[in-house]
Short mmCIF file of C-alpha atoms and ligand atoms in Angstrom, two decimals:
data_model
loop_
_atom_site.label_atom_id
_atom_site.label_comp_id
_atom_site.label_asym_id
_atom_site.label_seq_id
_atom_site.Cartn_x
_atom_site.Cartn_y
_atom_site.Cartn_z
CA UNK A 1421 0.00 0.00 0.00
CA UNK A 1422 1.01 3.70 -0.22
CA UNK A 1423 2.19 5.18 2.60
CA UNK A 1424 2.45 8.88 2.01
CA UNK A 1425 0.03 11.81 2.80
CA UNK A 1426 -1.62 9.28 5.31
CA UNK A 1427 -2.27 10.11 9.53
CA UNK A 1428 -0.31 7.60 11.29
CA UNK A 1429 -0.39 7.22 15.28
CA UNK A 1430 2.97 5.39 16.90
CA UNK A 1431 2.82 3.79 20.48
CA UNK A 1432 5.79 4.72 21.86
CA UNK A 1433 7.27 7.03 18.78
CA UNK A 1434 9.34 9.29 21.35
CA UNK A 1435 12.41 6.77 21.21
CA UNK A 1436 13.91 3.68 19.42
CA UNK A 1437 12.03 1.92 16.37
CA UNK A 1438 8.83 4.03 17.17
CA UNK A 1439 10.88 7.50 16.67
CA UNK A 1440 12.70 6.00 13.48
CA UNK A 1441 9.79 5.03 11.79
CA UNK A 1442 7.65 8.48 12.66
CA UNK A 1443 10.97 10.20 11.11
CA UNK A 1444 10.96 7.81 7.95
CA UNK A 1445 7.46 8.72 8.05
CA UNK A 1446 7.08 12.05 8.50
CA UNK A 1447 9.81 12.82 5.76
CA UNK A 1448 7.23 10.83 3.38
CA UNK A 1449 4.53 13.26 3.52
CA UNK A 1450 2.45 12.16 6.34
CA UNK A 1451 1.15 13.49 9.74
CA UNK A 1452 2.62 11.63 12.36
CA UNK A 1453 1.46 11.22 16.09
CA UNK A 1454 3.23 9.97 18.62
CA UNK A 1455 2.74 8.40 22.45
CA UNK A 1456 4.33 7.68 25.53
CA UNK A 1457 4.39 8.15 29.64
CA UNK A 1458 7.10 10.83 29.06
CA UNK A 1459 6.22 14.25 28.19
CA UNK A 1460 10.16 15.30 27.58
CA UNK A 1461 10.75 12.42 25.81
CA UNK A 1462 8.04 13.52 23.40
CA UNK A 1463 8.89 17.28 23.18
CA UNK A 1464 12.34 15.76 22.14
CA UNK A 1465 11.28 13.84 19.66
CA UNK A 1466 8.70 16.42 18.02
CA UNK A 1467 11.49 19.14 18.18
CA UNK A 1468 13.70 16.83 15.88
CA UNK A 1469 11.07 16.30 13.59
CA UNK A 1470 8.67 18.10 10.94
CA UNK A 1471 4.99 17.69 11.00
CA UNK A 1472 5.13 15.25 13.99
CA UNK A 1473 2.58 16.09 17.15
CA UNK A 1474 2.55 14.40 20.40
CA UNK A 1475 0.14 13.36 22.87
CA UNK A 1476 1.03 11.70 26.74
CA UNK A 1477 -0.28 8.58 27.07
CA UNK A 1478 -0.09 5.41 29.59
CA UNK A 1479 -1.31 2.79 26.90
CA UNK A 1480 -2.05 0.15 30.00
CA UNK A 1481 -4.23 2.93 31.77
CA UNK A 1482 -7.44 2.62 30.10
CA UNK A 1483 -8.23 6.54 31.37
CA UNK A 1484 -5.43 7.53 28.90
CA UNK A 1485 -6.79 5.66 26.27
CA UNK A 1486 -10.24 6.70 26.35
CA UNK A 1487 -8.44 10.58 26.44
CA UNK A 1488 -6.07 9.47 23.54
CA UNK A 1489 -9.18 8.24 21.06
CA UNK A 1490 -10.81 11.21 21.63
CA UNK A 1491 -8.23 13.52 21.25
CA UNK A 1492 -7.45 11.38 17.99
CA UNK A 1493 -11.21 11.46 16.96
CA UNK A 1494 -11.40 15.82 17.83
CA UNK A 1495 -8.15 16.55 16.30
CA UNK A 1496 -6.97 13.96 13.52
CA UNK A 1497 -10.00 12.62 12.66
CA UNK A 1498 -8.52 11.57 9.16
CA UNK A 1499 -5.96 9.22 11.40
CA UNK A 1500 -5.95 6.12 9.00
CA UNK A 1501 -2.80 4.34 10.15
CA UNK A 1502 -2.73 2.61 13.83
CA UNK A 1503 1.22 1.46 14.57
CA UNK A 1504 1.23 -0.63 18.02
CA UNK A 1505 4.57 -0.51 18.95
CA UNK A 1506 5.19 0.51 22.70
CA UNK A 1507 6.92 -2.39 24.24
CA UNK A 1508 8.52 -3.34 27.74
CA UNK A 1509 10.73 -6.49 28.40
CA UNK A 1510 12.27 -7.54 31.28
CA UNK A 1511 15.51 -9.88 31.03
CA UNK A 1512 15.57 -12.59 33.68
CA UNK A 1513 15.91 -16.10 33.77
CA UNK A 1514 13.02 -18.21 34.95
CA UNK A 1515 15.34 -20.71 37.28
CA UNK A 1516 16.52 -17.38 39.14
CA UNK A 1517 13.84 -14.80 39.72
CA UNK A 1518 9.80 -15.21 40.14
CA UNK A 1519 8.33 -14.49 36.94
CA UNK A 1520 4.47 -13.05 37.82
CA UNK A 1521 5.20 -9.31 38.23
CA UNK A 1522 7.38 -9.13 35.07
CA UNK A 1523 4.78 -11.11 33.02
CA UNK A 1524 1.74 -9.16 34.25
CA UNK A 1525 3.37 -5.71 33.36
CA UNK A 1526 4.61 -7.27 29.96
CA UNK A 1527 1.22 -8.61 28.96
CA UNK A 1528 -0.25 -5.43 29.49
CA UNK A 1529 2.31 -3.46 27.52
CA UNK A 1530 3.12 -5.66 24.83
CA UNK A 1531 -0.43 -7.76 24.20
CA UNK A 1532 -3.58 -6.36 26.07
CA UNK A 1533 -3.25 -2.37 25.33
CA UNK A 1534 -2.62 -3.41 22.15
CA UNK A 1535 -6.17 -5.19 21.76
CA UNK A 1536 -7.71 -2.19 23.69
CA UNK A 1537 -6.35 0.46 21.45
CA UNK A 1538 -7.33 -1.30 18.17
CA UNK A 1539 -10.67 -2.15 19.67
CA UNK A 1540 -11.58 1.91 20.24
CA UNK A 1541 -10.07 2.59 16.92
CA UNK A 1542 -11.25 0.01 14.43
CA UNK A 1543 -14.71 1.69 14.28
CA UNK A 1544 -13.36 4.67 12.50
CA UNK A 1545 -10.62 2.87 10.77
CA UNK A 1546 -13.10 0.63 9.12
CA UNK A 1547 -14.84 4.14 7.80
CA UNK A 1548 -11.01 4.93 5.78
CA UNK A 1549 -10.09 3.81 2.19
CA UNK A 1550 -6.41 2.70 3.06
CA UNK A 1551 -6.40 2.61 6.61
CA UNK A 1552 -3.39 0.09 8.47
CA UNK A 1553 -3.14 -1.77 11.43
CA UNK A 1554 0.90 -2.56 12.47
CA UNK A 1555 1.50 -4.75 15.31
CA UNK A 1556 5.31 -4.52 16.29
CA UNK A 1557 6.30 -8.39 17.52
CA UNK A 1558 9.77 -9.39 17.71
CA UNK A 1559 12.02 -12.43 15.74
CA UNK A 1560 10.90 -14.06 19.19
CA UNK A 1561 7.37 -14.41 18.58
CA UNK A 1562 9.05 -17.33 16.40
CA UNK A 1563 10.74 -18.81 19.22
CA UNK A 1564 11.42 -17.48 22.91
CA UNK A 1565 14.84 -16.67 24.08
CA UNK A 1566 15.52 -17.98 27.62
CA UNK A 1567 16.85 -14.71 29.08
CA UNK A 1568 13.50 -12.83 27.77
CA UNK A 1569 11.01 -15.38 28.63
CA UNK A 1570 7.52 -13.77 29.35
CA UNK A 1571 8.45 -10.84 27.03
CA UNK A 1572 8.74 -13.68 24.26
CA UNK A 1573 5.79 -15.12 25.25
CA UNK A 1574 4.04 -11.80 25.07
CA UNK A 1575 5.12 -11.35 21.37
CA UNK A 1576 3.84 -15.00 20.23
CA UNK A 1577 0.44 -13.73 22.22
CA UNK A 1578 0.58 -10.52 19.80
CA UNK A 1579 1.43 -12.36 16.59
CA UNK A 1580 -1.56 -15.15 16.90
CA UNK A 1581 -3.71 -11.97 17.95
CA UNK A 1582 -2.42 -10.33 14.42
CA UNK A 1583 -2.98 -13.06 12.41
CA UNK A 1584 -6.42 -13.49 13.64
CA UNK A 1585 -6.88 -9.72 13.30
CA UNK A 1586 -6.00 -9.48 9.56
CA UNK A 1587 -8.13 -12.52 8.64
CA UNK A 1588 -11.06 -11.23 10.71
CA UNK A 1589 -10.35 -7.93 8.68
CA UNK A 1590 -9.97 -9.46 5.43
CA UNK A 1591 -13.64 -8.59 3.77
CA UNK A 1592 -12.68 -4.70 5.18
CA UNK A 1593 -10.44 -1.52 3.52
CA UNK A 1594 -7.78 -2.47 7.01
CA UNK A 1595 -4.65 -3.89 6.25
CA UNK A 1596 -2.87 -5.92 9.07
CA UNK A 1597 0.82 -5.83 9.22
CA UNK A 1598 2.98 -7.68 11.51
CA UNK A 1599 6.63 -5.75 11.97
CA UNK A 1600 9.68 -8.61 13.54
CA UNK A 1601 12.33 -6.65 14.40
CA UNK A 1602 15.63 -8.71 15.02
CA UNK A 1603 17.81 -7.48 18.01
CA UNK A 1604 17.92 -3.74 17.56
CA UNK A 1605 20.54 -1.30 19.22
CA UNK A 1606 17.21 0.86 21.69
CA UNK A 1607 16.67 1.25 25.12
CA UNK A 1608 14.69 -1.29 25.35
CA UNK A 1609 17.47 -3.93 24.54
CA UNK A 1610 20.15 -2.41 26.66
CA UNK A 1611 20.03 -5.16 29.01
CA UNK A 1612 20.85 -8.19 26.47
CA UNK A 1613 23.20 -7.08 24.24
CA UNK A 1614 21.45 -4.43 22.24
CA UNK A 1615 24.72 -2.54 21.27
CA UNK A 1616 25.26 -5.80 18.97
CA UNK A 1617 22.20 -4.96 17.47
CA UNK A 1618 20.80 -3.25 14.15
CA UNK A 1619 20.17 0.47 14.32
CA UNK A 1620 16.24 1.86 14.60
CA UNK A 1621 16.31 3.11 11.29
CA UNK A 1622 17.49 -0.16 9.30
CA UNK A 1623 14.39 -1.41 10.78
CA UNK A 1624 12.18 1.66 9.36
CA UNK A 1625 13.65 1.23 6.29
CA UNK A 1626 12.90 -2.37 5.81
CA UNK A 1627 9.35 -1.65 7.59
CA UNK A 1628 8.14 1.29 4.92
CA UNK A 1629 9.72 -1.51 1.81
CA UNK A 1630 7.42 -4.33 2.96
CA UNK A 1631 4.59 -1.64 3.37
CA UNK A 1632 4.91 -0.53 0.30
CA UNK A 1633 4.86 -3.86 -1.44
CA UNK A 1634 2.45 -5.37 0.85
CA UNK A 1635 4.36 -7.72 2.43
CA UNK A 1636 2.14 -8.35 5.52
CA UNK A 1637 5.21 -10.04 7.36
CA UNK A 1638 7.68 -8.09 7.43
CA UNK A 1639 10.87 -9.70 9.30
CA UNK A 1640 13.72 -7.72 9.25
CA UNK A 1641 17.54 -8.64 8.80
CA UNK A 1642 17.95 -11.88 11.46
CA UNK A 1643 14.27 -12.47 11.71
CA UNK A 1644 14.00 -13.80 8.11
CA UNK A 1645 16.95 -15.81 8.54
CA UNK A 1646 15.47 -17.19 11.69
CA UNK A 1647 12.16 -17.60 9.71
CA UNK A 1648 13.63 -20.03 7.44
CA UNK A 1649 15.49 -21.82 9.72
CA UNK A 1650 12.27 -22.21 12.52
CA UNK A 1651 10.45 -23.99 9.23
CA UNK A 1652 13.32 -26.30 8.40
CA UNK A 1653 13.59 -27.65 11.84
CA UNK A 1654 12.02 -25.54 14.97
CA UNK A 1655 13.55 -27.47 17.57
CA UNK A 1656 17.18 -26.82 16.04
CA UNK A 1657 16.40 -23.14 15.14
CA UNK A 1658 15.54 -22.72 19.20
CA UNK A 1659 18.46 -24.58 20.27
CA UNK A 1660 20.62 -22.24 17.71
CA UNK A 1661 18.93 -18.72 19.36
CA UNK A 1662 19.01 -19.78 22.63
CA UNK A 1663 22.88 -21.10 22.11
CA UNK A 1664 23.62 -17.85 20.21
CA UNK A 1665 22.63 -15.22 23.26
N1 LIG B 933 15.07 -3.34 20.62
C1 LIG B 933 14.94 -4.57 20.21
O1 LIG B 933 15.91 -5.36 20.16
C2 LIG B 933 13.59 -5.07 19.75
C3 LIG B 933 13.52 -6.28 19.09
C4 LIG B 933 12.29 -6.77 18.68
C5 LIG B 933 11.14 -6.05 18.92
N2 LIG B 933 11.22 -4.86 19.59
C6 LIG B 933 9.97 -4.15 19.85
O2 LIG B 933 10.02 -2.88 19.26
C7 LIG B 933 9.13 -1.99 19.95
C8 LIG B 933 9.85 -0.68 20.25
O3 LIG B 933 10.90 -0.94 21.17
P1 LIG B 933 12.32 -0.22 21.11
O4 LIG B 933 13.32 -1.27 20.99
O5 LIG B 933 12.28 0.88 20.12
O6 LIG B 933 12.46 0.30 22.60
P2 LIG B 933 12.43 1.75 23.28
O7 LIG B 933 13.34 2.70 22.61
O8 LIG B 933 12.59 1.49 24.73
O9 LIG B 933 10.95 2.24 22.96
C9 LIG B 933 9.83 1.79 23.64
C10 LIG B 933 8.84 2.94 23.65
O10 LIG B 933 7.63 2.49 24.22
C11 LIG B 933 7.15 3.49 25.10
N3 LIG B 933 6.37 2.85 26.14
C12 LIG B 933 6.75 1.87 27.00
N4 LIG B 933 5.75 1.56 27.82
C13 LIG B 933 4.71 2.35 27.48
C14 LIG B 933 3.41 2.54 27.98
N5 LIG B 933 2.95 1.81 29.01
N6 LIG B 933 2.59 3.45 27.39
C15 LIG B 933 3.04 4.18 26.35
N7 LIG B 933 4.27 4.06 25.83
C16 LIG B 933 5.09 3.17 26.41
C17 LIG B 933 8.40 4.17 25.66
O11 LIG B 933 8.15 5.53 26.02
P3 LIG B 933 7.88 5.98 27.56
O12 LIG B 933 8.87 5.25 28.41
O13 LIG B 933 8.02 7.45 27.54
O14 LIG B 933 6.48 5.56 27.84
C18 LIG B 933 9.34 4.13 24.47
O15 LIG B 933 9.24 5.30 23.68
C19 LIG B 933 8.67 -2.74 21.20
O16 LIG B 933 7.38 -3.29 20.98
C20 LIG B 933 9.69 -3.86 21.31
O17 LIG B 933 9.17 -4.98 21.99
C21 LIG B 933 12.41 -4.35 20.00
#
C-alpha cells in the first residue's frame, strides 16, 4: 500500500524503532502522532522532527486511552494508520527470579493495550479507504529466548492476535501488518546485548519496503533468517537462538 500523505499514530514514537519510523514517516509526507508516559521524551522527539505532534499517554491505563481516542477522533479525525509498537521487556531467567510481576506488566504493555487500542479505533478505521493496522512483535514471537522469557511469550500472544486480526479484517479496507524486528541497538534492549544490534532506522527502512509492497510479514535482517530456519527444523532453530545469546 502507499504510505504517504496518510495520519499515522505510533505507540511509543518518542524513542527507538517508534521514533525511526515516525521520522521515515514524516519525511514521506504524512502526519505523524506519537505516544508515551514521558512528556520530555516527546517534546524531544517532536522538536527533531517536521509535522510530527505528540500526545502523553499510559497505553495500559485505560483513562489515557479513552483521552487518547478522543483527542485522535477531535483533532486527527482523518488518522488512517494505527502502529502498536510501545513495548517493555524484562531480562531474567526463569530458574533465578519469580516471573508473575514481570509477566503481568509485559502482557499489558506488549499484548492487552494493544487489543484495547485497536478495539476503540477500528470503528473509524473501518470508515477509511487505506487505513493500516501494524503490530510490532519481535524475531521471538518465532521462538522465545531464555533470558526474555515472558516478554517472548508476550510477542507470540501478539502475533496469533495479528494473524487473527488481519483474517477477521480481510472482507474490510484495514490492512494488518505484523513488523519482527531482530535485536535492535534501543533502550529497550540495553540489558541483552542491544549494542550488537541493528540500528532503529534499518528497521524503518525495511518496515516502509514491505509496506509498500504489501508484504504483511515483514521480518527484518535476522528475523528472516530465523524464519527459514524455525520452518526447516524448529527445535534446532531454538536450540541455535538460545545457544547464540
Ligand atoms: N530493541 C529490540 O531489540 C527489539 C527487538 C524486537 C522487537 N522490539 C519491539 O520494538 C518496539 C519498540 O521498542 P524499542 O526497541 O524501540 O524500545 P524503546 O526505545 O525502549 O521504545 C519503547 C517505547 O515504548 C514506550 N512505552 C513503553 N511503555 C509504554 C506505555 N505503558 N505506554 C506508552 N508508551 C510506552 C516508551 O516511552 P515511555 O517510556 O516514555 O512511555 C518508548 O518510547 C517494542 O514493541 C519492542 O518490543 C524491539
Amino acid at each position: 500500500m502507499n504510505i504517504s500523505n496518510k495520519t499515522v499514530l505510533i505507540t511509543g514514537g518518542g524513542s527507538g524503532i517508534g521514533f525511526a519510523i515516525a521520522k521515515t514517516l514524516s519525511e514521506k509526507n504524512n502526519k505523524v502522532i506519537i505516544t508515551g508516559r514521558s512528556e520530555g521524551r516527546l517534546k524531544d522527539a517532536v522538536a527533531k522532527l517536521n509535522n510530527v505532534s505528540y500526545f502523553v499517554a499510559d497505553v495500559t491505563k485505560e483513562d489515557d486511552v479513552t483521552k487518547l481516542v478522543d483527542y485522535l477522533n477531535k483533532q486527527h479525525p482523518a488518522l488512517d494508520v494505527l502502529i502498536n509498537n510501545a513495548g517493555q521487556a524484562f531480562a531474567y531467567e526463569l530458574n533465578e527470579t519469580p516471573a508473575y510481576e514481570n509477566a503481568i506488566a509485559e502482557i499489558q504493555t506488549n499484548y492487552l493495550s494493544v487489543i484495547r487500542l485497536t478495539d476503540k479505533l477500528l470503528p473509524s478505521l473501518k470508515e477509511k479507504a487505506g487505513a493500516a493496522i501494524v503490530n510490532v512483535t519481535s524475531v521471538l514471537a518465532i521462538a522465545p529466548s531464555h533470558d526474555l522469557p515472558t516478554y517472548s511469550a508476550t510477542k507470540a500472544a501478539l502475533h496469533s492476535y495479528t494473524q487473527a486480526l488481519r483474517y477477521s479484517l480481510a472482507n474490510t479496507r484495514i490492512k494488518v501488518f505484523e513488523l519482527y524486528p531482530p535485536l535492535v541497538n534501543t533502550e529497550l534492549s540495553a540489558g541483552i546485548g542491544g549494542e550488537n544490534g541493528i540500528p532503529p532506522q534499518q528497521v524503518a527502512d525495511e518496515f516502509i519496503q514491505g509496506v509498500e509492497a504489501d508484504n504483511f510479514n515483514i521480518r527484518v535482517g535476522f528475523a528472516a533468517q530465523f524464519w527459514d530456519a524455525h520452518l526447516k527444523n524448529p527445535d534446532e532453530a531454538f536450540k541455535a537462538l538460545n545457544s547464540r545469546r
